CSV table of C-alpha atoms and ligand atoms in Angstrom, one decimal:
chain,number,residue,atom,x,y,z
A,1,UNK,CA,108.7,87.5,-8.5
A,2,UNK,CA,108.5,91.3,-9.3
A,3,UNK,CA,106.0,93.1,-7.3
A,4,UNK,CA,104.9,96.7,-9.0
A,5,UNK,CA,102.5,99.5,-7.9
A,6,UNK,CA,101.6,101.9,-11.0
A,7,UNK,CA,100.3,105.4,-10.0
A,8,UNK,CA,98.3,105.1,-13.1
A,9,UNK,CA,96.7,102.9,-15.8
A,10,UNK,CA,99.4,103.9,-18.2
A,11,UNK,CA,102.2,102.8,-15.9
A,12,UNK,CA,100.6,99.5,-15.4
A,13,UNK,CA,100.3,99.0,-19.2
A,14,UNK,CA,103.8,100.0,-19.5
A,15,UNK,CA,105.0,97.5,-16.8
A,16,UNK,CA,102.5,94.8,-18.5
A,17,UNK,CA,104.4,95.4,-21.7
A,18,UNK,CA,107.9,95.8,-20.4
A,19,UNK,CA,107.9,92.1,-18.8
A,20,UNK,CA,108.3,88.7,-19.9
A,21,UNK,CA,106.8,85.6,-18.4
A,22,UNK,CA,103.7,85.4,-16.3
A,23,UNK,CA,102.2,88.1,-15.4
A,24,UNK,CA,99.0,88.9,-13.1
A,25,UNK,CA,97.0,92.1,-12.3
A,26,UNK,CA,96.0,92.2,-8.3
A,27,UNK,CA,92.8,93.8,-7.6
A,28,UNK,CA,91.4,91.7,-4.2
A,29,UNK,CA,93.5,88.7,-4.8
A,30,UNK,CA,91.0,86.6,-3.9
A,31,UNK,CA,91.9,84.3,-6.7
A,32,UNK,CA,95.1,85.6,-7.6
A,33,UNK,CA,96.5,84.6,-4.4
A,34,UNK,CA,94.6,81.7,-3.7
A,35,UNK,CA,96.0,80.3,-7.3
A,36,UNK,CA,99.5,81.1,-6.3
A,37,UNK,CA,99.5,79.4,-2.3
A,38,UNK,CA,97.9,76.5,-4.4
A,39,UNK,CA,100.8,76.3,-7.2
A,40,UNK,CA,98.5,77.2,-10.0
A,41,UNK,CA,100.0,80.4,-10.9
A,42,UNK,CA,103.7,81.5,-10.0
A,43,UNK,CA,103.8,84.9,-11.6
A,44,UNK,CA,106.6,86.5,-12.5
A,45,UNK,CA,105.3,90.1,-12.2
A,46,UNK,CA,102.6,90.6,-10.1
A,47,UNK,CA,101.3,94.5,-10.9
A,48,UNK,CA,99.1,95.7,-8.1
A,49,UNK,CA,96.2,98.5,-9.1
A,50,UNK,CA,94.6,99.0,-5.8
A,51,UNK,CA,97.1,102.3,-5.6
A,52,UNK,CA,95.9,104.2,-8.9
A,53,UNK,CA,93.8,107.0,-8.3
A,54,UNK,CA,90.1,106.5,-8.3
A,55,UNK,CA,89.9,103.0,-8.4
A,56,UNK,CA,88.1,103.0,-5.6
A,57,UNK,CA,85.5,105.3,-6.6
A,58,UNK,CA,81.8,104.1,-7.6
A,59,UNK,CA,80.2,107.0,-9.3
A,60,UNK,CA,77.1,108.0,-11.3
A,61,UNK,CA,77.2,111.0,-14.3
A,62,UNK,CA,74.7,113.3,-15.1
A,63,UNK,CA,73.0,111.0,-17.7
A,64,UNK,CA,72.6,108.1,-14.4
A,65,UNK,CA,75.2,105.6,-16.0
A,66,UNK,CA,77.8,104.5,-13.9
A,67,UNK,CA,81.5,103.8,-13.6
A,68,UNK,CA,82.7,101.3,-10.9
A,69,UNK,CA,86.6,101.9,-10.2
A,70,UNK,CA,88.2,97.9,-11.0
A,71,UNK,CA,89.3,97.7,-6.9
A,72,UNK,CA,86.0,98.4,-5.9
A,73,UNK,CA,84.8,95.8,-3.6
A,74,UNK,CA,81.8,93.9,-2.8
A,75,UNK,CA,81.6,95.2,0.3
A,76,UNK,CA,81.8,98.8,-1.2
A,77,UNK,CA,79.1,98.0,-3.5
A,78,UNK,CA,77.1,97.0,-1.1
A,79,UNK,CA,77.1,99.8,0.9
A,80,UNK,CA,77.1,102.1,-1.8
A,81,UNK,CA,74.1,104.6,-1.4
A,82,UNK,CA,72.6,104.8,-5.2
A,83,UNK,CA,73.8,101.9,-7.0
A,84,UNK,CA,72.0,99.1,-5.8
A,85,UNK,CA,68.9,101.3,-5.8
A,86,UNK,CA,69.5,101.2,-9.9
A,87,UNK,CA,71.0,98.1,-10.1
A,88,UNK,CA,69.9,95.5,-7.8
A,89,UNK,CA,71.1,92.3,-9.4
A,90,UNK,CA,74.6,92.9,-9.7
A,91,UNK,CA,74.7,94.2,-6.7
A,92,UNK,CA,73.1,91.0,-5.7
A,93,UNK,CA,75.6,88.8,-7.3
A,94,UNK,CA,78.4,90.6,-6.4
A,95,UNK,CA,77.4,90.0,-2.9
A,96,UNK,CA,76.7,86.5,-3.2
A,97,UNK,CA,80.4,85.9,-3.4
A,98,UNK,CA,82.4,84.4,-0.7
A,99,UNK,CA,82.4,85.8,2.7
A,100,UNK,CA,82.6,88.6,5.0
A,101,UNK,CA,86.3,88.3,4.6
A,102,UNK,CA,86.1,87.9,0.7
A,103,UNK,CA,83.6,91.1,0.4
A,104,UNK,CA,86.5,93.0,1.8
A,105,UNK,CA,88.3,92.5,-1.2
A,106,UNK,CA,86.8,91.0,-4.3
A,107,UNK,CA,86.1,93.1,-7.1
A,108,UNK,CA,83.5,92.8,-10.2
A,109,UNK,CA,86.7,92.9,-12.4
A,110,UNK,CA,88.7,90.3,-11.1
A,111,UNK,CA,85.7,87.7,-11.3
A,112,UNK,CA,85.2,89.1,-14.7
A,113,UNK,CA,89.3,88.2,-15.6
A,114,UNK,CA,89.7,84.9,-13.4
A,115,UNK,CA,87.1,84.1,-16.6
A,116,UNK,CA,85.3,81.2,-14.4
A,117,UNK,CA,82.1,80.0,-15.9
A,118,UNK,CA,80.4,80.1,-12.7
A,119,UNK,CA,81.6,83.5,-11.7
A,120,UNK,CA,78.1,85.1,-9.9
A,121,UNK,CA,78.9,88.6,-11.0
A,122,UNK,CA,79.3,87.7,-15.1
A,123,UNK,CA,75.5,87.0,-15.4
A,124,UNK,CA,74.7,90.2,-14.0
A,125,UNK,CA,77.3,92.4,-15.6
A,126,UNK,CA,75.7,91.0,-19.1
A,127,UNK,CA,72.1,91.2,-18.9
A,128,UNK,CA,72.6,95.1,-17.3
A,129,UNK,CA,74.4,95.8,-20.5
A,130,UNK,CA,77.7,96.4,-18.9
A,131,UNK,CA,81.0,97.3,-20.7
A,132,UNK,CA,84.5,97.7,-19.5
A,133,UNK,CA,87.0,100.1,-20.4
A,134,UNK,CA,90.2,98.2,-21.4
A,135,UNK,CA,93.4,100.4,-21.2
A,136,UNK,CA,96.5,99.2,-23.3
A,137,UNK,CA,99.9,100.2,-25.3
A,138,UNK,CA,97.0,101.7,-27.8
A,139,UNK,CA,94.7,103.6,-25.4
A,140,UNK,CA,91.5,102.3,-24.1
A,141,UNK,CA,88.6,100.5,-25.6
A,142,UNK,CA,85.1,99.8,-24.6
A,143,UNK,CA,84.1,96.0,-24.6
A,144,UNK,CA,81.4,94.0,-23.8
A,145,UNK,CA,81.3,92.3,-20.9
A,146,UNK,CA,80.2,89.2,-22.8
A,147,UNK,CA,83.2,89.6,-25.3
A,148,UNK,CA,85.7,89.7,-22.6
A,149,UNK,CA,86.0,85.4,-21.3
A,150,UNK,CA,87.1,83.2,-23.6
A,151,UNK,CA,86.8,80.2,-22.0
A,152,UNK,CA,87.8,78.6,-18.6
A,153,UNK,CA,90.2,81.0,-16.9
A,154,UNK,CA,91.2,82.6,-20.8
A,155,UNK,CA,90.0,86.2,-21.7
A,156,UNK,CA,90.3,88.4,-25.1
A,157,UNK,CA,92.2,90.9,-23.2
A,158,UNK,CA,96.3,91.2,-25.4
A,159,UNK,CA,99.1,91.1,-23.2
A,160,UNK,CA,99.8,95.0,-21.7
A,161,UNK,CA,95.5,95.7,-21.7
A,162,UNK,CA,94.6,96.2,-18.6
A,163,UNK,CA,90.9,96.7,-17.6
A,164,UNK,CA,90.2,100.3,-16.3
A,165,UNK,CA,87.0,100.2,-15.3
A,166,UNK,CA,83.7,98.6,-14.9
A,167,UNK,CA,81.2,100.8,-17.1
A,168,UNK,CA,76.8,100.0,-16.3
A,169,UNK,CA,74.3,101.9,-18.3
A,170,UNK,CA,71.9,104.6,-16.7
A,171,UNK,CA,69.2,102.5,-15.3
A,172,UNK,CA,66.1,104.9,-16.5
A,173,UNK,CA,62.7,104.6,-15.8
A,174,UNK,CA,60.8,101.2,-15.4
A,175,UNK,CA,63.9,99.3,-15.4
A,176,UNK,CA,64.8,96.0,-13.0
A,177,UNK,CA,67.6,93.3,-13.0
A,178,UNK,CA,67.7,90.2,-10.3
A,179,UNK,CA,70.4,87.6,-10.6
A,180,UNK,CA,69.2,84.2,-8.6
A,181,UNK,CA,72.5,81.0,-8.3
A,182,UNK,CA,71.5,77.3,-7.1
A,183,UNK,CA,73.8,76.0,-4.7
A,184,UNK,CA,74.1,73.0,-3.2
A,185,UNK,CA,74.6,74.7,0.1
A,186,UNK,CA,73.2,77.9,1.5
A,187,UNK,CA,76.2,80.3,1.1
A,188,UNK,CA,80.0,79.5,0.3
A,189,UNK,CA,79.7,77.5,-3.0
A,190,UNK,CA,80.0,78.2,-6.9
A,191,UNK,CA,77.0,78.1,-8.6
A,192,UNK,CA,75.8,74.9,-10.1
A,193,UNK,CA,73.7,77.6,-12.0
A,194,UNK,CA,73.7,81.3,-11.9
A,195,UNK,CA,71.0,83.7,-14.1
A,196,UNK,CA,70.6,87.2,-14.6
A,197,UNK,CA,67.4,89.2,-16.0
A,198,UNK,CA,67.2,93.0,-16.6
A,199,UNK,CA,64.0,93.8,-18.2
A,200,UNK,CA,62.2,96.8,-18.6
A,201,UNK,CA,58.7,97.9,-18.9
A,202,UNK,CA,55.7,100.5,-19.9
A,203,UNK,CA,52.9,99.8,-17.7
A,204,UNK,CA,52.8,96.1,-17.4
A,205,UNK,CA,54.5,95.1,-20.5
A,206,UNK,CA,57.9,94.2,-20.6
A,207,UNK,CA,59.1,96.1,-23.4
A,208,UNK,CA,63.1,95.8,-23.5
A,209,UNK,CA,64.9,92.3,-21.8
A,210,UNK,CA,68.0,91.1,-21.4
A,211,UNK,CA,68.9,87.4,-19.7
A,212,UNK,CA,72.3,85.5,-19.2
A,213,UNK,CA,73.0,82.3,-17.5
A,214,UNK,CA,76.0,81.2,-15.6
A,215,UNK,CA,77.8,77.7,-15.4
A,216,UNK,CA,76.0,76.2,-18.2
A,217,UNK,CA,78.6,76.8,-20.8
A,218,UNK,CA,82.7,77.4,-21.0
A,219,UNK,CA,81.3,80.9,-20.6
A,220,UNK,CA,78.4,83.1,-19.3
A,221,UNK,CA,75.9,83.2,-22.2
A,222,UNK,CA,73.7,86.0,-23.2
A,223,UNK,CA,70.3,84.2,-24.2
A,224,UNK,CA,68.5,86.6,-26.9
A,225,UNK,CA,66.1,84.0,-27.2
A,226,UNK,CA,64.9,83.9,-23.7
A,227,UNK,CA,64.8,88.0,-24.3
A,228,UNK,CA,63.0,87.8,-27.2
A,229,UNK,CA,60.3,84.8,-24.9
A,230,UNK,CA,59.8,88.4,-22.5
A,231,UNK,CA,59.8,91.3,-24.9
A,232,UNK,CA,56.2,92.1,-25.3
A,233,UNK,CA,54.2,90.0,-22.6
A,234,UNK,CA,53.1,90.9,-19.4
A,235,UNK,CA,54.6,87.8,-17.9
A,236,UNK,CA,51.9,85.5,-18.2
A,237,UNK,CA,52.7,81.6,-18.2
A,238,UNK,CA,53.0,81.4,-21.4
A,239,UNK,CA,56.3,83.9,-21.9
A,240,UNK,CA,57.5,81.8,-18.3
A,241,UNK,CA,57.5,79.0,-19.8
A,242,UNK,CA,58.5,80.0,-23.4
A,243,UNK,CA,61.5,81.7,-21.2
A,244,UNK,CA,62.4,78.8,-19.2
A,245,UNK,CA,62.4,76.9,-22.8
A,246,UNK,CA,64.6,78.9,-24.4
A,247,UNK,CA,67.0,79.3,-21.2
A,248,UNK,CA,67.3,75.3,-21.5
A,249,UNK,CA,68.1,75.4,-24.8
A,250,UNK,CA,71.0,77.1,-24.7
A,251,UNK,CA,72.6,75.2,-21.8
A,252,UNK,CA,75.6,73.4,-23.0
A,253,UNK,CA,76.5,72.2,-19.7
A,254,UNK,CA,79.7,70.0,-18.4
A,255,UNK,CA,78.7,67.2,-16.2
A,256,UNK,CA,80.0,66.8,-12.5
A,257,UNK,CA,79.4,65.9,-9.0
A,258,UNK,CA,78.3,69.0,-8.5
A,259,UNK,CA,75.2,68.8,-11.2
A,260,UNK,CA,74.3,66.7,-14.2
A,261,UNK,CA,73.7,68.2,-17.6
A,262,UNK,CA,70.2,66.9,-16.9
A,263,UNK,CA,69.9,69.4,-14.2
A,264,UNK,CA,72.2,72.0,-14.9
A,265,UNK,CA,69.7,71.9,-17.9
A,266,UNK,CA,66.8,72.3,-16.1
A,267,UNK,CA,67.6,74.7,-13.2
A,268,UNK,CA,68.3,77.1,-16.1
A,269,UNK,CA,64.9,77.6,-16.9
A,270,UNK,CA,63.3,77.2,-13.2
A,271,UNK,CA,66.3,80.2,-12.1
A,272,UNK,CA,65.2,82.1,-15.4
A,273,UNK,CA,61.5,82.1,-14.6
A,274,UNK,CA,62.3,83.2,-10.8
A,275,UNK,CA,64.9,86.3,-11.8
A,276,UNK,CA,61.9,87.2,-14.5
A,277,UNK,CA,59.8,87.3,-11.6
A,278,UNK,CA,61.7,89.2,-9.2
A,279,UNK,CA,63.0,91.9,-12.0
A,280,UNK,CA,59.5,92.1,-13.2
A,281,UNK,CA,58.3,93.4,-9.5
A,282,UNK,CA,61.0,95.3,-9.7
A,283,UNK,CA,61.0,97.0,-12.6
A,284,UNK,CA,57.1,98.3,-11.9
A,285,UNK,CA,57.9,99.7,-9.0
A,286,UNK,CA,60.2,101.8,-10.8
A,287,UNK,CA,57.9,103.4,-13.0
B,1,FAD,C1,86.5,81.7,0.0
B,1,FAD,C2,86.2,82.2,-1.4
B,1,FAD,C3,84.9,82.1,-1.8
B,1,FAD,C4,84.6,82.6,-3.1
B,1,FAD,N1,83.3,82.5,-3.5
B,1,FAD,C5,82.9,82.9,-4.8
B,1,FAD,C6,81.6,82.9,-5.2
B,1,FAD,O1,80.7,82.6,-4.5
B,1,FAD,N2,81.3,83.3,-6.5
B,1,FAD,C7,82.3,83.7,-7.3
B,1,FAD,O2,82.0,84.1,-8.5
B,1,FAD,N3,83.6,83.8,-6.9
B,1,FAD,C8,83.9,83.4,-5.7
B,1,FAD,N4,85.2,83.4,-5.3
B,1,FAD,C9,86.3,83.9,-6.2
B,1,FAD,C10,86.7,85.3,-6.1
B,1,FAD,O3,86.5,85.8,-4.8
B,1,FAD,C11,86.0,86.2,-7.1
B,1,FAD,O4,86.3,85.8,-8.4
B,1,FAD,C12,86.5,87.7,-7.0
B,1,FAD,O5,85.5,88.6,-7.6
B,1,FAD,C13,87.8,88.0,-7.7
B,1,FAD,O6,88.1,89.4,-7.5
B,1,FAD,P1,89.6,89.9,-7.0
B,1,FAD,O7,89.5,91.3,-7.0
B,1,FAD,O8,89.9,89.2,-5.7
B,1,FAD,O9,90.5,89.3,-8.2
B,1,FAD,P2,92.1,89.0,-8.2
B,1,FAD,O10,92.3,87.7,-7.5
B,1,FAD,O11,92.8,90.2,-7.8
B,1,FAD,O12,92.3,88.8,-9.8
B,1,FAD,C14,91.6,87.8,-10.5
B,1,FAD,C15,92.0,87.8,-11.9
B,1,FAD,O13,91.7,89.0,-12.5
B,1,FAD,C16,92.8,89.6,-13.1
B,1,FAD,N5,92.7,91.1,-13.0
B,1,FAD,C17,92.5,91.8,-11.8
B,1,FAD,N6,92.4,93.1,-12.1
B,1,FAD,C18,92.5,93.2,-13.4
B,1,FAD,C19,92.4,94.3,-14.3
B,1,FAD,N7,92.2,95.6,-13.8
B,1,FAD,N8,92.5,94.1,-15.6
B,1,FAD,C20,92.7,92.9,-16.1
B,1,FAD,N9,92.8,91.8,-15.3
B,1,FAD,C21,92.7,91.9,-14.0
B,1,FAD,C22,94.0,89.0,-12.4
B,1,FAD,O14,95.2,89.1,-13.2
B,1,FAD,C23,93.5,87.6,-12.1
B,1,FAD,O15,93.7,86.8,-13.3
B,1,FAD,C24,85.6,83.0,-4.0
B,1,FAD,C25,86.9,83.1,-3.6
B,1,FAD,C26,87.3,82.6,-2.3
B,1,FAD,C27,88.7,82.7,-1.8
């Protein structure tokens, strides 16, 4: 196995391109090397970007969007002054990953690329809007966060693209997000269910919103229509429950030990109407 360590996007995308066989990014390695001690994944080239400049940084520009370097960890996010002032719920979900041990190392990007359907950050990336910047043999791109998994461990990235960074929208003025997961156990577990809301409002009416939902499909969904159940209420029972409706309805669920369809199905709409909640109080604070 070739081990590499690019100075710089460019060089990884040229080592991406110039090798044959499997090949792996390592950010925190969290899954990457827990897939190769296991026998999942023997790569061939394993092409290290912790050691490119700035992606460590977590930054906001003038016009309050932010950029969030791809070996940022949990941790660092976390402990990040601003950005979970602006953006609560991914920093939420990012933290719900793992450990102490694990926050030392994962990144939003590589639970975005290990394309899980129960990664806890995916949710949360999607309903804030986020976009990456993907860097390859033809320069770099900016992508959806949604447009990025494929299905079960499969994303649209082309051999040589390389994400370059993790890319959230300025949070503005009346603006929340909450991400919520059900567990079977208090901490250290995937999520049965994960779900995201990032809503926005003028007074008390919600007036922009944006929900996805984790683990209930091959990948994180964005639900329009449980947006659309929000966008012009003041969160009375009737746009909960329309909500937790239309969060149902798009669950197309597997069925496990871990949770039925049956409640996959449900827990949708119970986590939607609780993240509604907690964005919603958070959002009017904002104002
Ligand atoms: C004990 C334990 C508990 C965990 N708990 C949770 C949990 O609760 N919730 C959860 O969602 N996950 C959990 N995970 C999984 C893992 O920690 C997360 O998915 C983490 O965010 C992965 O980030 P990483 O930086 O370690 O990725 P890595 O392992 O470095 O990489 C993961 C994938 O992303 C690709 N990749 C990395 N960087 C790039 C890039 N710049 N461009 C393109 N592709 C890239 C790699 O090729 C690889 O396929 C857990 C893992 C462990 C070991």
């Amino acid at each position: 196995m070739r081990y590499l360590t690019p100075a710089s996007f460019e060089d990884a995308v040229a080592m991406a391109t110039g090798s044959d066989g499997v090949i792996r990014f390592l950010a925190g390695g969290t899954d990457v090397l827990v897939q190769m001690r296991a026998d999942i994944v023997t790569p061939d080239t394993l092409i290290d970007v912790k050691k490119i400049d700035g992606v460590h940084d977590i930054s906001r520009a003038d016009d309050g969007s932010w950029t969030i370097g791809v070996a940022s960890t949990g941790a660092e996010m976390t402990e990040h002054d601003g950005l979970g002032k602006d953006w609560p719920g991914v920093v939420e979900a990012m933290d719900l990953i793992g450990s102490t041990q694990v926050q030392g190392r994962a990144t939003l990007t590589g639970n975005l690329c290990n394309a899980s359907p129960a990664a806890d950050s995916v949710p949360a990336m999607i309903a804030a809007g986020a976009t990456v910047s993907v860097t390859g043999p033809d320069g770099t791109r900016t992508v959806a966060v949604e447009d990025i998994a494929t299905g079960p461990g499969k994303t649209s990235l082309a051999q040589g693209e390389l994400i370059s960074s993790v890319n959230l929208p300025a949070r503005g003025a009346g603006g929340g997000d909450a991400y919520l997961r059900f567990i079977p156990r208090t901490e250290m577990d995937i999520a049965v269910v994960g779900c995201a809301v990032n809503l926005r409002v003028d007074g008390d009416t919600i007036t922009e919103a944006r929900v996805s939902l984790g683990a209930v499909a091959p990948t994180a969904l964005l639900v329009t229509d449980a947006a659309t159940a929000l966008i012009g209420s003041t969160l009375d029972d009737a746009a909960l429950d329309a909500l937790a409706a239309a969060a149902s309805a798009a669950c197309n669920p597997i069925d496990d030990k871990r949770g039925t369809i049956e409640f996959r199905t449900k827990i949708a709409g119970v986590l939607a109407k609780r993240a509604a909640k907690i964005a919603y109080d958070r959002a009017r604070a904002q104002q």
